Short mmCIF file of C-alpha atoms and ligand atoms in Angstrom, two decimals:
data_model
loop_
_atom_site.label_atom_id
_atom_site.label_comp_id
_atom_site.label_asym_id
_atom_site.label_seq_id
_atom_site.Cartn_x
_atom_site.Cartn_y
_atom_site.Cartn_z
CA UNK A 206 79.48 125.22 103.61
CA UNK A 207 78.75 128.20 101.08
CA UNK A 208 81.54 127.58 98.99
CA UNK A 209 80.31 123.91 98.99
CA UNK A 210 77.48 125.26 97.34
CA UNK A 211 78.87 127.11 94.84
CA UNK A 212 77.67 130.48 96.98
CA UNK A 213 79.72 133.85 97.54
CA UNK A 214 81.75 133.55 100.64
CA UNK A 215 84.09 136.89 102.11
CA UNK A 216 87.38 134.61 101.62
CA UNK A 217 88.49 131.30 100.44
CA UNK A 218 88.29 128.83 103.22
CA UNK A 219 90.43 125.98 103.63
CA UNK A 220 91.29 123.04 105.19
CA UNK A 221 94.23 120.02 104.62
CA UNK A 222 93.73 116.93 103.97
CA UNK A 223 95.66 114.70 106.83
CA UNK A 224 95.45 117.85 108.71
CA UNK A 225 95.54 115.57 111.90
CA UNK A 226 98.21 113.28 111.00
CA UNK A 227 102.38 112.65 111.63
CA UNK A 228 103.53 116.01 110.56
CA UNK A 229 102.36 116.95 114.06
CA UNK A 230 104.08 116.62 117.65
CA UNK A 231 100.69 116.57 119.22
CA UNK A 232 99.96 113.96 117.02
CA UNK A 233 102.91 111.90 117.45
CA UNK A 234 102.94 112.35 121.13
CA UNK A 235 99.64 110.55 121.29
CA UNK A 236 100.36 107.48 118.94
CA UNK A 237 103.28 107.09 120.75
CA UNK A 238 100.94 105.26 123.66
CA UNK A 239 98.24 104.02 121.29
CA UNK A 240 98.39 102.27 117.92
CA UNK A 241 96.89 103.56 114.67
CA UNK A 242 93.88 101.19 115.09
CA UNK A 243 93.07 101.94 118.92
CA UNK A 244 93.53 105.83 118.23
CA UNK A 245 90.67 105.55 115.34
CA UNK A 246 88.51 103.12 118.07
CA UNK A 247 88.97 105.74 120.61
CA UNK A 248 86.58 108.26 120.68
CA UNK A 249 88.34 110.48 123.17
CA UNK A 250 91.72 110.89 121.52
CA UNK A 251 90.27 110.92 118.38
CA UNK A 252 88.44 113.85 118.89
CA UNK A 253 91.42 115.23 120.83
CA UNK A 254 93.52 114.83 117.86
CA UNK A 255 90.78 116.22 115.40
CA UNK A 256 90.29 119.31 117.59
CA UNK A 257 93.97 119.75 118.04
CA UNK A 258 94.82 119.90 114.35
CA UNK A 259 92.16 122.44 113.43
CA UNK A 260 92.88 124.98 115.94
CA UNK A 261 96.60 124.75 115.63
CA UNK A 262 96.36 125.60 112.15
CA UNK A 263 93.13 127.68 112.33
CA UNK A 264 91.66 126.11 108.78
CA UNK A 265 88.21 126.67 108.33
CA UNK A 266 86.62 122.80 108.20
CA UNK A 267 88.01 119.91 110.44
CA UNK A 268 87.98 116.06 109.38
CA UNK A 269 87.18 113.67 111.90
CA UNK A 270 90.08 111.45 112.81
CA UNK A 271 90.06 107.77 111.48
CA UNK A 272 91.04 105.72 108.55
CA UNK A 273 89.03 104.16 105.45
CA UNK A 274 89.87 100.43 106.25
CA UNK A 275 88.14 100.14 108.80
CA UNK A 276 84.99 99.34 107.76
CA UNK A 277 86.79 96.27 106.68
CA UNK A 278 86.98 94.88 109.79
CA UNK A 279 83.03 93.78 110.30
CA UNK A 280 82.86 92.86 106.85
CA UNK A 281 85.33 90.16 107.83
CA UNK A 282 89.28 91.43 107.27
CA UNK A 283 92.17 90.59 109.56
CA UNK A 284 93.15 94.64 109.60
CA UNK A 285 96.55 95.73 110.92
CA UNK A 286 99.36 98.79 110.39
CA UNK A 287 102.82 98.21 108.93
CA UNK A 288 104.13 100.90 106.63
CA UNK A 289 100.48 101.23 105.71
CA UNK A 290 97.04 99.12 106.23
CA UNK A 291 97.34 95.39 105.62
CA UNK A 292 94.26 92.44 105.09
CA UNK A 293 95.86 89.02 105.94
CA UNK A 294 92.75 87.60 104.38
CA UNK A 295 92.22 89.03 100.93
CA UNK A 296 89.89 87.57 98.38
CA UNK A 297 90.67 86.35 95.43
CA UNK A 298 87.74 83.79 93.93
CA UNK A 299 83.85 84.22 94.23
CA UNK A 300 83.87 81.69 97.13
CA UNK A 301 86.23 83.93 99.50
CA UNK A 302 83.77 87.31 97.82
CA UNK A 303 80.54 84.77 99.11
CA UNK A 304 81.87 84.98 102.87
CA UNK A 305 82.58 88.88 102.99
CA UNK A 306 80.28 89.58 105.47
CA UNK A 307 77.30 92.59 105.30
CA UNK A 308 78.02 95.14 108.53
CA UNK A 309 75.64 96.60 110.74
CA UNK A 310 77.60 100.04 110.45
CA UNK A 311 75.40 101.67 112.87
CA UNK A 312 76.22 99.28 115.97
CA UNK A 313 79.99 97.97 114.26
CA UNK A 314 80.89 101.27 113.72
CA UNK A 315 79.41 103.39 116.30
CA UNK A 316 83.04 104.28 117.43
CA UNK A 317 82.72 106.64 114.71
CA UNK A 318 79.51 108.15 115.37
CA UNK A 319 80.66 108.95 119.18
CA UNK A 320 83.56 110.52 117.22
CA UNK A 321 81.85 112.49 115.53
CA UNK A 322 79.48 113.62 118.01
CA UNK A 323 82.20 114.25 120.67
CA UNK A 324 84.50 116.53 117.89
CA UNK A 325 81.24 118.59 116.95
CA UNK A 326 80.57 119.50 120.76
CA UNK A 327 84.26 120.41 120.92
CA UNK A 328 84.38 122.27 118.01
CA UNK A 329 84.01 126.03 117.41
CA UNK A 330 79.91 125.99 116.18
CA UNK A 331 80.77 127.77 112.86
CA UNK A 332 83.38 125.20 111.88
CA UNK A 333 82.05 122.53 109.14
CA UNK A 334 83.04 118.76 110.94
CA UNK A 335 83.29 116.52 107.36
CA UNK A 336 83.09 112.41 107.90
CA UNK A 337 84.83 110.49 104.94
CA UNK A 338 84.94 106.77 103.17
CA UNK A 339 86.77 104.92 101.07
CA UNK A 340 85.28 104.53 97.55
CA UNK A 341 84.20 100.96 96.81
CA UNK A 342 87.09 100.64 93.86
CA UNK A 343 89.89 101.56 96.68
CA UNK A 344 88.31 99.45 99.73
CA UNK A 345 88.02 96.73 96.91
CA UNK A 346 91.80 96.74 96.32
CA UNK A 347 92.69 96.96 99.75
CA UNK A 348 90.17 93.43 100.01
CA UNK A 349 91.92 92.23 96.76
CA UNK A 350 95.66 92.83 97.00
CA UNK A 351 95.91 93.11 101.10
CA UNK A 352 97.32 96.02 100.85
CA UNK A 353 98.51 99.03 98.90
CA UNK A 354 99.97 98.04 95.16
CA UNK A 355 101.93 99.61 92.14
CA UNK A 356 99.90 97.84 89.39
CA UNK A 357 96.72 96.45 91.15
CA UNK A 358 97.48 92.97 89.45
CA UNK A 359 94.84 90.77 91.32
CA UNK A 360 91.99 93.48 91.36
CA UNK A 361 92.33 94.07 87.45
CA UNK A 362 93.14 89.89 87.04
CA UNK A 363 89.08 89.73 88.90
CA UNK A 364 87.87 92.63 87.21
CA UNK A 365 88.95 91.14 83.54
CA UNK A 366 88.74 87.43 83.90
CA UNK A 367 85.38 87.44 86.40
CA UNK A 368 83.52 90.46 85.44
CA UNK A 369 80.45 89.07 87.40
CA UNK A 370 82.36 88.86 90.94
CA UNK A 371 83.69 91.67 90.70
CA UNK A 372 80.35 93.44 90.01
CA UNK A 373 79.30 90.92 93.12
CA UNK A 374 82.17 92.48 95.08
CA UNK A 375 81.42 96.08 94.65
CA UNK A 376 77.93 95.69 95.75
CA UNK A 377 79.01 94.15 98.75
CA UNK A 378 81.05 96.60 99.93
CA UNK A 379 79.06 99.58 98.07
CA UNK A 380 75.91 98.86 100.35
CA UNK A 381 77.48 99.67 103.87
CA UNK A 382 79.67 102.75 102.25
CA UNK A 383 76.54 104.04 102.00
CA UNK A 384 75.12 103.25 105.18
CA UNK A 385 78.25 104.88 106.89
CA UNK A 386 78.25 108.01 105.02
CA UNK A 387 74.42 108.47 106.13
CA UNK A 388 75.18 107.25 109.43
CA UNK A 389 78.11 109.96 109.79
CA UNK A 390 75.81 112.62 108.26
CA UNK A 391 73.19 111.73 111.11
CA UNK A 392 75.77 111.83 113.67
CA UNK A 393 77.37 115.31 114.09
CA UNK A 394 79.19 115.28 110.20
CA UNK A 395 77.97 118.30 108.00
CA UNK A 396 79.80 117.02 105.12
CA UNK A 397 81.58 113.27 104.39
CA UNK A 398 84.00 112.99 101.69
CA UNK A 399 84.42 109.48 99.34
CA UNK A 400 88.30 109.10 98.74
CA UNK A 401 88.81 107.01 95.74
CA UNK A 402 92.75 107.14 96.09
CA UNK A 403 93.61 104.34 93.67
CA UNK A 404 91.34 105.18 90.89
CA UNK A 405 93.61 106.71 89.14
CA UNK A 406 95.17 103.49 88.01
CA UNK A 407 92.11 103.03 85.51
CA UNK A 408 91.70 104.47 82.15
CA UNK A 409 88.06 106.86 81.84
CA UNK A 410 86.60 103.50 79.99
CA UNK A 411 87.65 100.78 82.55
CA UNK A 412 86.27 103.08 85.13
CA UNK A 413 82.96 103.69 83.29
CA UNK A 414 82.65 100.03 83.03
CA UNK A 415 83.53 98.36 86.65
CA UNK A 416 83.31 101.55 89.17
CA UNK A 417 81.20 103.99 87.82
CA UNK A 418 78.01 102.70 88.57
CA UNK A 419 78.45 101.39 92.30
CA UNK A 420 79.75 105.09 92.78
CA UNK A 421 76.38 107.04 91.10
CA UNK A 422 74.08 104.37 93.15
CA UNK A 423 76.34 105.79 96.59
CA UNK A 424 75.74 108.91 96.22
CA UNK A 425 71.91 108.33 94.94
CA UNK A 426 71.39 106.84 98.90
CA UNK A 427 73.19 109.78 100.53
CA UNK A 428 70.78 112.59 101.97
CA UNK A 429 71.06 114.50 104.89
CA UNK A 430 74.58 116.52 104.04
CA UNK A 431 77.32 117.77 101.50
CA UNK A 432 79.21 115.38 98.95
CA UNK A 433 82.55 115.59 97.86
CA UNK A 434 84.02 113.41 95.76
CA UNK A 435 87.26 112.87 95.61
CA UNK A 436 89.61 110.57 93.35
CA UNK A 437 93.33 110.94 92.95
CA UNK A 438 95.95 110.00 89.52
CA UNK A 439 94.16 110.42 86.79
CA UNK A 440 92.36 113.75 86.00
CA UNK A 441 90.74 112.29 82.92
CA UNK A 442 88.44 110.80 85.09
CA UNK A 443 87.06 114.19 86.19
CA UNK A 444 84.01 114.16 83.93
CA UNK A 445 82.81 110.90 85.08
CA UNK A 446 83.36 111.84 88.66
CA UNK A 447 81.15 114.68 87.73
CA UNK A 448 78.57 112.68 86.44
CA UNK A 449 78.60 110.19 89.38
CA UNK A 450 77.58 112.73 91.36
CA UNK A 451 78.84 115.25 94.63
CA UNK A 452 78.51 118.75 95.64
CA UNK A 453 82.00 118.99 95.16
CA UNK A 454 84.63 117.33 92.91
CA UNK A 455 87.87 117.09 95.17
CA UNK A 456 90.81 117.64 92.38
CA UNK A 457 94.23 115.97 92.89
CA UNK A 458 97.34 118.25 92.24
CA UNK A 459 97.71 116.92 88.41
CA UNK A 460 95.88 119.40 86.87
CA UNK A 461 95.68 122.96 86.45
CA UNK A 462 92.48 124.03 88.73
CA UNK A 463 91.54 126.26 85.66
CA UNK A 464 91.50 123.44 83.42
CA UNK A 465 89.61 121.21 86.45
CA UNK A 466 86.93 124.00 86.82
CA UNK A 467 86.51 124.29 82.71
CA UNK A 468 85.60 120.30 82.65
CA UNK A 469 83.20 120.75 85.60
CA UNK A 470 81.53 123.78 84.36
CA UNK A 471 80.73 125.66 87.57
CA UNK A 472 80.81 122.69 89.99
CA UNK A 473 82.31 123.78 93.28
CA UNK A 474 85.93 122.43 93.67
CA UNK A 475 88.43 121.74 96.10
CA UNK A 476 92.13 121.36 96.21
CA UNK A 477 94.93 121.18 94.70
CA UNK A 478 98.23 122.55 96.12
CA UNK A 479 100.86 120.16 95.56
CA UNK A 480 101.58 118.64 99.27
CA UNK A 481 105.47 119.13 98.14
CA UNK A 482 104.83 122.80 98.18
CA UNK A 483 104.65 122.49 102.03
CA UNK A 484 107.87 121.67 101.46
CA UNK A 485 110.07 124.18 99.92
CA UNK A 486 110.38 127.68 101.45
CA UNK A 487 108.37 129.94 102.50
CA UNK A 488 108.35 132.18 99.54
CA UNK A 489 108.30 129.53 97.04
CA UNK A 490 105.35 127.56 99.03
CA UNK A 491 103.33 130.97 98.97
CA UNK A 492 103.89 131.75 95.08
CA UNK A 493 102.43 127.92 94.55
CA UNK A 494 99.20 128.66 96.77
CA UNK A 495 98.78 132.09 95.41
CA UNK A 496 98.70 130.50 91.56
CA UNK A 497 96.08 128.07 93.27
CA UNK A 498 93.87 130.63 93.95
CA UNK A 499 94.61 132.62 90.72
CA UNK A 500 93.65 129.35 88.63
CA UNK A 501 90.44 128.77 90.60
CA UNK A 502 89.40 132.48 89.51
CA UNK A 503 86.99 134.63 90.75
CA UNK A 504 83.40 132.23 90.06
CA UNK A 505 82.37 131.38 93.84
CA UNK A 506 82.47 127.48 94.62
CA UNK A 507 86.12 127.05 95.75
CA UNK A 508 87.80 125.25 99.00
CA UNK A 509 91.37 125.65 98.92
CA UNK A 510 93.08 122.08 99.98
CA UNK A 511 95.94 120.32 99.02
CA UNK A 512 95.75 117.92 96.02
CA UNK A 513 96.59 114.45 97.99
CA UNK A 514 97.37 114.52 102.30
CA UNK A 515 99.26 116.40 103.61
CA UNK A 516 103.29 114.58 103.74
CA UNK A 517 104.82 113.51 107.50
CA UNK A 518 107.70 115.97 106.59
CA UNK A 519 105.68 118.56 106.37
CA UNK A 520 106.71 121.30 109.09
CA UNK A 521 103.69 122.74 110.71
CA UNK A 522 104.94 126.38 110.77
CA UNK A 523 104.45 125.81 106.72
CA UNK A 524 100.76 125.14 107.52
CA UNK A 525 100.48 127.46 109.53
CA UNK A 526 101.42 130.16 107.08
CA UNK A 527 99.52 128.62 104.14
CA UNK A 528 96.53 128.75 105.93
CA UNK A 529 96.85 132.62 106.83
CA UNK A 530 97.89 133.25 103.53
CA UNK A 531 94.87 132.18 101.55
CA UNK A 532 92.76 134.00 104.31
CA UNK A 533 94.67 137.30 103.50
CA UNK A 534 95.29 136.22 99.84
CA UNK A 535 91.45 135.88 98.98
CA UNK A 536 89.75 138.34 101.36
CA UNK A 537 87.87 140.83 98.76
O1 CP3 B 170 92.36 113.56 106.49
C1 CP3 B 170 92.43 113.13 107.64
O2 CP3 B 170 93.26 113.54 108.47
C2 CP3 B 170 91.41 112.14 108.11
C3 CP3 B 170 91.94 110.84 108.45
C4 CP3 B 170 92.52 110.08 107.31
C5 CP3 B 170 93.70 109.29 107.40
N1 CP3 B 170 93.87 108.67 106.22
C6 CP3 B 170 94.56 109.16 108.58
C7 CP3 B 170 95.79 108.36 108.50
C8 CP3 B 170 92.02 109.93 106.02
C9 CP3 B 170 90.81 110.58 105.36
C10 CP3 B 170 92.87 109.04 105.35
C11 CP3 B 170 92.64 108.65 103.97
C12 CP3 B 170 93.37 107.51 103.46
N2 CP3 B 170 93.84 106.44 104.14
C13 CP3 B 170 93.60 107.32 102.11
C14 CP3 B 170 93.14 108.25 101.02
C15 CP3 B 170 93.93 109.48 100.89
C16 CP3 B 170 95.28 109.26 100.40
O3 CP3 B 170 96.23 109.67 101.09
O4 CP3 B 170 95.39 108.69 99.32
C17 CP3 B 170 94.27 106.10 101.97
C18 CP3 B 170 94.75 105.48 100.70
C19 CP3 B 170 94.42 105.56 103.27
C20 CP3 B 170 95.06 104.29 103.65
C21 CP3 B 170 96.28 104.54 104.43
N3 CP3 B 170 96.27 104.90 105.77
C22 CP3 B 170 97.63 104.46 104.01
C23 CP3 B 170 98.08 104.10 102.61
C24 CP3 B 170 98.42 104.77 105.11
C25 CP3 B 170 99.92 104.71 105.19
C26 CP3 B 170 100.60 105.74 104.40
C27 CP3 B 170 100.50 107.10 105.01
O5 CP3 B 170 100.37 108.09 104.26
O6 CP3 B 170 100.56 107.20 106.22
C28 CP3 B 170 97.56 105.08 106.19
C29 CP3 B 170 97.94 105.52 107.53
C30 CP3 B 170 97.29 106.75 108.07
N4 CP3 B 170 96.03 107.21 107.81
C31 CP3 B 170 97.90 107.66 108.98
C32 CP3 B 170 96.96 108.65 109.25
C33 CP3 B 170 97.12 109.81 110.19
C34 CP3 B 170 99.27 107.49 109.59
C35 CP3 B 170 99.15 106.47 110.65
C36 CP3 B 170 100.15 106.61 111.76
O7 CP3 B 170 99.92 107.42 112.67
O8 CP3 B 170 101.14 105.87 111.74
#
């Protein structure tokens, strides 16, 4: 929490993004009996999972266990898991963006508040518990497309030819983002991270234009708890990621965290280990984190993550030694 705020702390902490995820046999063992969707609904096993993760690995922050499509399913989307999430209902034309329905996020999602509440009483007291979302532009193309894409054709097709539904759209869905990350703040989160993972498909212009905005007004609601903001693919967008707002600007392993921190001019940071560096051997993975924390220099306001989640191949003896590496690495 002080290196959120840009405050002196005795060594860089860190956490992974996906800590809790497939790279895990605990993990595994446990969606074995349950699907994806039931493990997020459950508040139980998803604080088991959450709890799991972060004291294997000993980082210094846990993230509660879930997913960001869900808050698609009381806005009106027929949610399941392939490969990854799919909508069997996307939208396409202002009539089907007319029916999207406004959620009650407190009652609808209150899974995730008994989540979060559950995980904090489990947790070590001087471990940080973050809550995320989905940014409006990725929950949008997950409405749009019904699941993930390579070029985003339909969402770009609304965006260009119907500027107004689209602006229609991202209000609908920007409203309850907001309402969630308060709602996770009030319930047990000390931080909640937006996770704009398909931004990157926009140039700094299109983004200023059709994403920006709905973005700034999130974060304008928000009170009560750390922002980081966090978009992925496109580090040109960094400055207007700035200016929408965020304690912290999560950066995604396509830039140089020197570079990152220059644009941002003293805003705390996070990231941006390559998740293929978990990966390669031992020596090799270490040489890659230590030239993380060389880049991120010696100005305080630094949380040492990976640039995108962590991979499924990932083994978790790899973690393990990352993690106790930038402890030892950055102690001063
Ligand atoms: O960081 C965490 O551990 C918190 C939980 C979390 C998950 N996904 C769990 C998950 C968070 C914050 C996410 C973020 C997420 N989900 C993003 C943004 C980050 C990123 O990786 O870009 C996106 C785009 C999604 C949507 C999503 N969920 C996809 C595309 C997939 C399939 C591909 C993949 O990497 O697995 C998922 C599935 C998912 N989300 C799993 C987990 C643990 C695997 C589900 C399983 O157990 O089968």
């Amino acid at each position: 929490m002080k290196a959120c705020r840009g405050e002196p702390v005795p060594y860089t902490p860190v956490w992974l993004m996906r800590q809790a995820g497939r790279y895990m046999k605990e993990y595994r063992d446990i969606r074995a009996k349950v699907s994806m969707i039931e493990l997020c609904k459950n508040p139980d096993l998803a604080t088991e999972v959450t709890v799991t993760a972060r004291n294997r690995i000993g980082a210094d922050a846990a993230i509660i266990f879930s997913d960001l499509p869900l808050i698609l399913e009381p806005m009106g989307f027929k949610l399941t898991y392939d490969e990854g999430p799919q909508i069997h209902n996307p939208v396409r034309t202002l009539e089907d963006i007319d029916r999207v329905r406004a959620p009650d996020t407190n009652s609808e999602m209150s899974f995730m508040s008994e989540s979060l509440r559950q995980t904090r009483s489990e947790l070590p007291p001087d471990i940080p518990l973050l809550g995320f979302v989905g940014a409006p532009f990725t929950l949008a193309s997950y409405m749009i497309e019904g699941g993930g894409s390579r070029n985003y054709e339909y969402t770009k097709k609304l965006m260009f030819n119907e500027p107004e539904a689209w602006h229609r759209l991202m209000e609908k869905v920007s409203a309850p983002i907001a309402d969630y990350m308060n709602q996770q703040l009030a319930s047990g989160a000390q931080a909640v991270q937006i996770f704009d993972s398909w931004a990157g498909c926009m140039t700094p212009s299109l983004y200023h234009r059709y994403v920006f905005p709905h973005v700034k007004g999130i974060i304008e609601k928000v009170s009560g708890g750390i922002v980081i903001n966090f978009a992925t693919g496109n580090p040109a967008l960094l400055p207007l990621l700035d200016a929408a707002g965020g304690d912290v600007i999560g950066i995604d392993y396509r830039i140089d965290l020197d570079a990152a921190r220059k644009i941002l001019d003293g805003k705390p940071v996070q990231g941006n280990l390559d998740p293929c560096a978990l990966l390669a051997e031992r020596g090799p993975l270490l040489n890659e984190a230590r030239k993380v924390l060389e880049l991120a220099g010696d100005e305080p306001g630094h949380i040492f993550n990976l640039g995108h989640g962590i991979l499924k191949e990932t083994p978790v003896d790899n973690v393990i030694a990352l993690v106790d590496f930038v402890h030892e690495e950055s102690n001063t």
